mmCIF file of C-alpha atoms in Angstrom:
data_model
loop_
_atom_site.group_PDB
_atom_site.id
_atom_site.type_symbol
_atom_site.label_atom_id
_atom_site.label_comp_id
_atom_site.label_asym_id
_atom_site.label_seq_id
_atom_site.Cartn_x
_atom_site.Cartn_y
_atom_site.Cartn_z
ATOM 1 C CA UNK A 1 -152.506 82.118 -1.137
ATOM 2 C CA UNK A 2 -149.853 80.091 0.980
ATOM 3 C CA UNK A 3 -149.957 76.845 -0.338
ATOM 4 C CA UNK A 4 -148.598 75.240 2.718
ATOM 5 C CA UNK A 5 -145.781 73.280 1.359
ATOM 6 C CA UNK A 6 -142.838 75.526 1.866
ATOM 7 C CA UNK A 7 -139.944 72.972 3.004
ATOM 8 C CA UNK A 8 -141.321 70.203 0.882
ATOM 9 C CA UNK A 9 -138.878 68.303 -0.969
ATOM 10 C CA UNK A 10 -140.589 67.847 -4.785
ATOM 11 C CA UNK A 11 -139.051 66.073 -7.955
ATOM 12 C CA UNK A 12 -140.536 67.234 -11.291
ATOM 13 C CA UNK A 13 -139.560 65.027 -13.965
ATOM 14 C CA UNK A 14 -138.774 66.640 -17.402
ATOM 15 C CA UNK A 15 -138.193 69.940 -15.513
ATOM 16 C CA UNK A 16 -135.842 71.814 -17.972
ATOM 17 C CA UNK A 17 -138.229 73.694 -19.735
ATOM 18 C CA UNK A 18 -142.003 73.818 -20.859
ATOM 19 C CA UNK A 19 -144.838 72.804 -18.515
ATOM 20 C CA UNK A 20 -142.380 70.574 -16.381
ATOM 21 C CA UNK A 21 -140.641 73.952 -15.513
ATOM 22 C CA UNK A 22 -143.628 75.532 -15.213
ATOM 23 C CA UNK A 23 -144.453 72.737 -12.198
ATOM 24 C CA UNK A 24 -141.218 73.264 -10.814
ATOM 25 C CA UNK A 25 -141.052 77.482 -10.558
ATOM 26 C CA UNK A 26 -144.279 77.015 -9.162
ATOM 27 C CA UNK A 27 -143.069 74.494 -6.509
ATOM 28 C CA UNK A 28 -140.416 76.698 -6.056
ATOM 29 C CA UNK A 29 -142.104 80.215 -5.639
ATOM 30 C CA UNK A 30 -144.382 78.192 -3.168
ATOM 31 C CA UNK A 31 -141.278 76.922 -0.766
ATOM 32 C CA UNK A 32 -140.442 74.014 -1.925
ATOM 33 C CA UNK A 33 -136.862 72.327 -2.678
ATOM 34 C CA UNK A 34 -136.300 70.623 -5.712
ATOM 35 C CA UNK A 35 -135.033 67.497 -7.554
ATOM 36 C CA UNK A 36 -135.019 68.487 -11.041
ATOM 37 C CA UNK A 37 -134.943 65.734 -14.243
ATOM 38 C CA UNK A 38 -134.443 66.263 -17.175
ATOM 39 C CA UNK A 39 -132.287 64.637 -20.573
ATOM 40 C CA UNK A 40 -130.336 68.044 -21.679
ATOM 41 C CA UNK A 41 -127.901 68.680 -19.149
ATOM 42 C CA UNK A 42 -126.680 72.259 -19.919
ATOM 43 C CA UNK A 43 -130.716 73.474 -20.476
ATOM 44 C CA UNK A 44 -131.291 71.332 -16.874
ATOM 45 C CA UNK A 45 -128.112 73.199 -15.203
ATOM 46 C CA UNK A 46 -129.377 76.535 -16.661
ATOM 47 C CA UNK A 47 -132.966 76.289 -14.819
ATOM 48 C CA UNK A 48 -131.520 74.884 -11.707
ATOM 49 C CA UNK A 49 -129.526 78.136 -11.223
ATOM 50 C CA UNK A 50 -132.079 80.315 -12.122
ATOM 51 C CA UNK A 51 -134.834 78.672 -9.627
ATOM 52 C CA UNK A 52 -132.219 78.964 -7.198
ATOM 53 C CA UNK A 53 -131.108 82.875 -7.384
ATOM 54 C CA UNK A 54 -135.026 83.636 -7.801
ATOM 55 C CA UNK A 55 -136.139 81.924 -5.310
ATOM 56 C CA UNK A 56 -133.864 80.634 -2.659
ATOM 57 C CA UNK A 57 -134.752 77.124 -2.408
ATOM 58 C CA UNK A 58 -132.519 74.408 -2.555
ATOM 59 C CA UNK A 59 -131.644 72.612 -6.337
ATOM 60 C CA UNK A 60 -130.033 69.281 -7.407
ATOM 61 C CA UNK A 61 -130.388 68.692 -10.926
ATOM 62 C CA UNK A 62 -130.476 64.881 -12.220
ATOM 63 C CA UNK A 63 -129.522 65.056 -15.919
ATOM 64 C CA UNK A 64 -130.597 61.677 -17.086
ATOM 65 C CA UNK A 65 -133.491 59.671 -19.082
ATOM 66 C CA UNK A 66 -136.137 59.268 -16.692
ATOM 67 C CA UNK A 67 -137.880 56.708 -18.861
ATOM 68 C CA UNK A 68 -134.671 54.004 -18.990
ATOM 69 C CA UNK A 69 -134.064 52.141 -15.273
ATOM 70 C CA UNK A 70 -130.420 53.623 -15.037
ATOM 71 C CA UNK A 71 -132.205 57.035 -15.283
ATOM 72 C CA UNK A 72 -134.663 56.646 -12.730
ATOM 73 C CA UNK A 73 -131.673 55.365 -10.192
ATOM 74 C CA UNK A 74 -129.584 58.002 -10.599
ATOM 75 C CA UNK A 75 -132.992 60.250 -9.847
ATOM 76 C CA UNK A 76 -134.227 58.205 -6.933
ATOM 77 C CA UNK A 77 -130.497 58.069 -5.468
ATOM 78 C CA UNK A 78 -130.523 61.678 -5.708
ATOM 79 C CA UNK A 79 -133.721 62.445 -4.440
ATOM 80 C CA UNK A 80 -134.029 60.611 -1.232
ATOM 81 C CA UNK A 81 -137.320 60.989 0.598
ATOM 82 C CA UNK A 82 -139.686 63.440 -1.269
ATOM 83 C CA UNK A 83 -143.006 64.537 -0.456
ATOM 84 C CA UNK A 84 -144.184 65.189 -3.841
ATOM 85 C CA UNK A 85 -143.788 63.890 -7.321
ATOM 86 C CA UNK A 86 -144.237 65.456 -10.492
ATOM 87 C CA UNK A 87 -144.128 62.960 -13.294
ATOM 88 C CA UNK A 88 -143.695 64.103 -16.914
ATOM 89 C CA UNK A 89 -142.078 62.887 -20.020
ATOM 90 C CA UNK A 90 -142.237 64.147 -23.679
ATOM 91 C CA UNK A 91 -144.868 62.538 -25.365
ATOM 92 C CA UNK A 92 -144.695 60.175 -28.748
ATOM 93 C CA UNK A 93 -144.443 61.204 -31.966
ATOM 94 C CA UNK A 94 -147.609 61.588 -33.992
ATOM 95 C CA UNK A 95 -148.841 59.452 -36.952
ATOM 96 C CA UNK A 96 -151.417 57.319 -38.236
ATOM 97 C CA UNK A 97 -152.763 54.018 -36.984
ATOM 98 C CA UNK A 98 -151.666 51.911 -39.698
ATOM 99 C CA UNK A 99 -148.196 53.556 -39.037
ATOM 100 C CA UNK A 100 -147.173 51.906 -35.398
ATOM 101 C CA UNK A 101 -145.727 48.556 -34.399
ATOM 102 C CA UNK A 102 -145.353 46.950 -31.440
ATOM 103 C CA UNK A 103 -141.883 48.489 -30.793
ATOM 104 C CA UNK A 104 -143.491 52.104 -30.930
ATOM 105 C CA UNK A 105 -146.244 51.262 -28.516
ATOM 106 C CA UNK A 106 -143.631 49.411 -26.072
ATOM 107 C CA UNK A 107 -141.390 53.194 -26.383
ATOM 108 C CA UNK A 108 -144.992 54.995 -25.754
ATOM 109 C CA UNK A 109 -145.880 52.610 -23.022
ATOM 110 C CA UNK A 110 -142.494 52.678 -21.149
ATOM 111 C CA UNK A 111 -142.134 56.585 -21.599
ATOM 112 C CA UNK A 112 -145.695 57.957 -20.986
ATOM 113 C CA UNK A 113 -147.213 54.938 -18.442
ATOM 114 C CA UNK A 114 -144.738 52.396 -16.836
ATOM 115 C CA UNK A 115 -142.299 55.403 -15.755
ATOM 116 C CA UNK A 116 -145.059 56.864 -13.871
ATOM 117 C CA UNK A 117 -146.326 54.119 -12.204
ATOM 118 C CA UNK A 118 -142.857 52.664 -11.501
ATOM 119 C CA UNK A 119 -142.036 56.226 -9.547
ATOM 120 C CA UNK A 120 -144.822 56.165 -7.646
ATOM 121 C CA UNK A 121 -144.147 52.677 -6.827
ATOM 122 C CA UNK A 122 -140.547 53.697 -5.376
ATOM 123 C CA UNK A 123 -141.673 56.862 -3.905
ATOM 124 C CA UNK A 124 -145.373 57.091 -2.578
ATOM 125 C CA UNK A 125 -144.507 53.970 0.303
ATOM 126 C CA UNK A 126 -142.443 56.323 2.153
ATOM 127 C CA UNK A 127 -144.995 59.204 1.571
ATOM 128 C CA UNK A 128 -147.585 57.036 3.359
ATOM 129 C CA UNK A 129 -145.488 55.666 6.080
ATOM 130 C CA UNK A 130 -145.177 59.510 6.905
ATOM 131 C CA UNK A 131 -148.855 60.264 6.325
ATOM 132 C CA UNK A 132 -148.380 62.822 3.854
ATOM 133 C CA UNK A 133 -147.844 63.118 -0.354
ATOM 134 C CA UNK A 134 -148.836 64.490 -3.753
ATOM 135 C CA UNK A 135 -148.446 62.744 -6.930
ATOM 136 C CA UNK A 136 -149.253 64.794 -10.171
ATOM 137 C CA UNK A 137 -148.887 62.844 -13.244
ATOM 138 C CA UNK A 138 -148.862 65.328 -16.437
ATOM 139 C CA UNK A 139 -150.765 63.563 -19.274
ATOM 140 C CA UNK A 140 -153.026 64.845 -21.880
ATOM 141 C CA UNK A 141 -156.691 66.037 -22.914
ATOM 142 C CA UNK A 142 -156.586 63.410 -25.284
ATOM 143 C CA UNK A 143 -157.112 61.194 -22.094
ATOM 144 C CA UNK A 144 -160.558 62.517 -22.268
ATOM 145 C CA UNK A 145 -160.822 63.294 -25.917
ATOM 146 C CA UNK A 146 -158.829 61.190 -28.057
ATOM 147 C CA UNK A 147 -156.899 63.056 -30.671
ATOM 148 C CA UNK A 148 -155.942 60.660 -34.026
ATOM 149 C CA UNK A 149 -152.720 61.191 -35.085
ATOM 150 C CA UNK A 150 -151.395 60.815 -31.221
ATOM 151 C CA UNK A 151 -152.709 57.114 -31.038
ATOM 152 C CA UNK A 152 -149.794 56.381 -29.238
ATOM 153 C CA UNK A 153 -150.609 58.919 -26.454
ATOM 154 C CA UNK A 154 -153.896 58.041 -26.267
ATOM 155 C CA UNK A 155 -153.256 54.450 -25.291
ATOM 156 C CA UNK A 156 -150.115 55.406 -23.071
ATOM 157 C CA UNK A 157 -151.740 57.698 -21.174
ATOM 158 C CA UNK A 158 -155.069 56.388 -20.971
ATOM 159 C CA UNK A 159 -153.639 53.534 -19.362
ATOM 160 C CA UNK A 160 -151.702 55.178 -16.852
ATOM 161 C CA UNK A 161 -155.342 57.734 -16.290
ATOM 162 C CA UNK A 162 -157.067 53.684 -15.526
ATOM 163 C CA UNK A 163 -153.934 52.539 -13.279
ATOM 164 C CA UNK A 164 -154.338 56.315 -11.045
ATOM 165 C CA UNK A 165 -157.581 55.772 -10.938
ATOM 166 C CA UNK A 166 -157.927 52.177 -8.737
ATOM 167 C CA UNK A 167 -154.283 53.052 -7.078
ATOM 168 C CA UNK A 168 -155.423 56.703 -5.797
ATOM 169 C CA UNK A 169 -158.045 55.150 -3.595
ATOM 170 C CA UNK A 170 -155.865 53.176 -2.050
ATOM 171 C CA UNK A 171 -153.291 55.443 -0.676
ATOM 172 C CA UNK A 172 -156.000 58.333 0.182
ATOM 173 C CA UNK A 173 -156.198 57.340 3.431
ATOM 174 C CA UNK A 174 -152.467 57.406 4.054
ATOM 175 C CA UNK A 175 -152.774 61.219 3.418
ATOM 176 C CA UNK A 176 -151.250 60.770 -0.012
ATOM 177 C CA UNK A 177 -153.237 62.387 -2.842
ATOM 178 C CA UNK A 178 -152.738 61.102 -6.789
ATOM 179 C CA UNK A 179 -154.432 63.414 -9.338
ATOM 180 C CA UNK A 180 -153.579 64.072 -13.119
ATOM 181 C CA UNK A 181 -153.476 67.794 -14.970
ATOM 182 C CA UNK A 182 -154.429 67.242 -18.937
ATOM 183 C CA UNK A 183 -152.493 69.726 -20.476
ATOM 184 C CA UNK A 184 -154.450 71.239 -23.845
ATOM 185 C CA UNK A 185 -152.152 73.239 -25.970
ATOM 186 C CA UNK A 186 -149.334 75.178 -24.510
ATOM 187 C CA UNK A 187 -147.086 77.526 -25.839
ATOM 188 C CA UNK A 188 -143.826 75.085 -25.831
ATOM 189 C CA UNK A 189 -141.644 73.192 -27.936
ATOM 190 C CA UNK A 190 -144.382 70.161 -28.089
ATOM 191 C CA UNK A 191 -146.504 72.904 -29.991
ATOM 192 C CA UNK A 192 -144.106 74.142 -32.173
ATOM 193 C CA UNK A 193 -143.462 70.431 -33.716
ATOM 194 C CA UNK A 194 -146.956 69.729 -33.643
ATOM 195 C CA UNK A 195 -147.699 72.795 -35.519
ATOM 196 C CA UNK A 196 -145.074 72.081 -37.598
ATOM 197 C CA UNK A 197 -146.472 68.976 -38.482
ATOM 198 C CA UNK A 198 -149.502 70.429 -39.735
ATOM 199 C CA UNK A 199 -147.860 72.895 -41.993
ATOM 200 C CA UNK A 200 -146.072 70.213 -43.302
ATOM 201 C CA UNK A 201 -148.509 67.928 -44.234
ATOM 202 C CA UNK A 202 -151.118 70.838 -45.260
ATOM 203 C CA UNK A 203 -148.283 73.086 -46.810
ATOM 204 C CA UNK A 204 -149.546 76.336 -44.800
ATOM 205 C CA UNK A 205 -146.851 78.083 -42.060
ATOM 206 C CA UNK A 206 -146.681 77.287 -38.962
ATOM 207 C CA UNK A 207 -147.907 80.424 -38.316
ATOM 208 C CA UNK A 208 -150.711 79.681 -40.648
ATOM 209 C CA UNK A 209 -151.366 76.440 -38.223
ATOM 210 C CA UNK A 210 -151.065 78.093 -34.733
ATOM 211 C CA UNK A 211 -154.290 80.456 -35.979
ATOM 212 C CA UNK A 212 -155.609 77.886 -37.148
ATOM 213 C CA UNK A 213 -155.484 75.841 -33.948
ATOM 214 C CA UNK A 214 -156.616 78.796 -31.729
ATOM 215 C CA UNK A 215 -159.228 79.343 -33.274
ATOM 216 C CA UNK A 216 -160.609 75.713 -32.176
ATOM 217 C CA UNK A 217 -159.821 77.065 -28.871
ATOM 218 C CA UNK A 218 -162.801 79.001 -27.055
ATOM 219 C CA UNK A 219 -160.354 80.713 -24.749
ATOM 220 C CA UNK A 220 -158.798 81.702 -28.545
ATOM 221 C CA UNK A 221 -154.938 81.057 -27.507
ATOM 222 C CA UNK A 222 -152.642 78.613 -26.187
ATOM 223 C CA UNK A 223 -152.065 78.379 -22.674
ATOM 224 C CA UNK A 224 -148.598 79.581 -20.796
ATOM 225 C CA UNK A 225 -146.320 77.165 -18.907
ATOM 226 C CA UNK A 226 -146.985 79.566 -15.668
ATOM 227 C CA UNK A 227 -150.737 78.904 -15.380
ATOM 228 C CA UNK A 228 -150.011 75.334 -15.816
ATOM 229 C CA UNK A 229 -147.254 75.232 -13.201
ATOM 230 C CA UNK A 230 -149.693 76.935 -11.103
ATOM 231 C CA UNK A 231 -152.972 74.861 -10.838
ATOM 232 C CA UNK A 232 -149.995 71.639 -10.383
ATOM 233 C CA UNK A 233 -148.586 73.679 -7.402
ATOM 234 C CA UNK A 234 -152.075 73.873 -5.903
ATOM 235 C CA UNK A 235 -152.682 69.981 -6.749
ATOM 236 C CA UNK A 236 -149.534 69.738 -4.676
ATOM 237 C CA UNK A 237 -150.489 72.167 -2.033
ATOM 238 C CA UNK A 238 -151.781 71.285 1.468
ATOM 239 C CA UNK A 239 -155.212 72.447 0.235
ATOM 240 C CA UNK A 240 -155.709 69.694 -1.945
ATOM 241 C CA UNK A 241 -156.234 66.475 0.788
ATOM 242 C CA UNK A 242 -159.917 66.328 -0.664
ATOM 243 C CA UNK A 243 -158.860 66.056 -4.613
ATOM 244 C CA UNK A 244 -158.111 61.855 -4.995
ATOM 245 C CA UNK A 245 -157.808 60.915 -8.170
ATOM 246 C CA UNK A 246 -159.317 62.924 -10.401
ATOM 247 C CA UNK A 247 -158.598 64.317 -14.133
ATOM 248 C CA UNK A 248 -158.149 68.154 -14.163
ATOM 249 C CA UNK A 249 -158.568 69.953 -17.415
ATOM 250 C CA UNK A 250 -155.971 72.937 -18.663
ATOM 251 C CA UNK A 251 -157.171 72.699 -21.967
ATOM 252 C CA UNK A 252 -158.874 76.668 -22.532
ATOM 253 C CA UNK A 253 -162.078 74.840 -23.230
ATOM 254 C CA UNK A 254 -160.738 72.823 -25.789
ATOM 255 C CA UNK A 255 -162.422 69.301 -24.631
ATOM 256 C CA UNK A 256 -166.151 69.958 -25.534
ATOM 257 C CA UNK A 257 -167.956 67.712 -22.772
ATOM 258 C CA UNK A 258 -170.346 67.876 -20.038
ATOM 259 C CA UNK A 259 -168.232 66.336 -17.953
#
């Protein structure tokens, strides 16, 4: 399918590797020229050149912390006028509630909520003045199914999921459209720690924990980086002026709900 967006400009935030560069091959396979983000420079570099040879779209890569304000200058400088935005950052560490302080809900809330909404403040007013935009802000299942031991994401993102929600309505007419993709598990580095952490704490492998997990999967597996990047592309794509702020699901079945 053509997704209509070849010669958009796009930033994906976080973009060096896992479901960010999922979003941004995507992006790229579908046309689009990127503004890529992400903290490791060399890993950032390394993507940026291989998006470019495979698919001949233009590449600036932004090596910087998206979630501090001197990051997102440096990004926005770079960037210029963009018709869609990716947002993404790594998510919090796990833990228990009696665990957290104020200081680790401030890191989770400027990371995983105020980032977002501050790009989308810089970045969607132009978007509307030219009557056309995508915002796709990467969060989590547990938006929809709170998981314990990532309290921290939870809140984050569940405030961000409430601020999308009144603010997507708002720009819909302007031909902008704001959505969110809830990522499940996914075969990346998030999964590896957070398997880790389970073999850790019940003294199995991490092997041992990845079964484990899958099994409490009904597709049975974790989900690839590609088939993330590609239901974002199509969020992004000029098929999608009827989506407005909705919560899409690439969980394998893993959120058991009616709706």
């Amino acid at each position: 399918m053509d997704l209509g967006i070849k010669g958009r400009r796009a930033v994906v935030c976080a973009s060096s590797k896992g479901l960010g560069r999922g979003c941004a091959e995507a992006l790229a396979e579908a046309g689009c020229d990127l503004v890529l983000n992400a903290r490791g420079e060399e890993a950032l570099e390394a993507t940026a050149e291989h998006i470019r040879i495979t698919y001949g779209v233009n590449v600036v890569a932004v090596a910087a912390d998206i979630t501090t304000d001197e990051g997102r200058a440096k990004v926005l400088e770079a960037a210029g006028e963009v018709d869609i935005l990716v947002n993404n950052a790594g998510g919090p560490p796990p833990g228990m509630w009696h665990d957290w302080e104020r200081e680790d809900f401030i890191k989770a809330l400027d990371a995983n909520m105020l980032t977002p909404i501050a790009l989308i403040k810089a970045l969607v007013p132009s978007m509307m003045d030219r009557g056309w935009g995508r915002v796709v802000n990467i969060t989590s299942q547990s938006v929809k199914a709170p998981i314990g031991v990532l309290g921290l994401s939870n809140s984050a993102r569940a405030g961000l999921t409430g601020y999308v929600a009144g603010t997507s309505r708002q720009v819909a007419g302007s031909g902008v459209n704001i959505n969110n993709l809830l990522p499940g598990i996914h075969a990346t580095d998030r999964a590896v720690a957070l398997d880790g952490g389970v073999a850790k704490a019940q003294g199995i492998t991490s092997e041992q924990a990845k079964i484990d997990r899958c099994k409490t999967i009904p597709a049975g597996r974790y989900g690839t980086a590609d088939e993330f990047g590609a239901v974002c592309a199509f969020l992004c794509s000029a098929h999608a002026g009827f989506i407005v702020g909705q919560n899409v699901l690439h969980d394998g079945g893993g959120v058991n709900a009616t709706l």
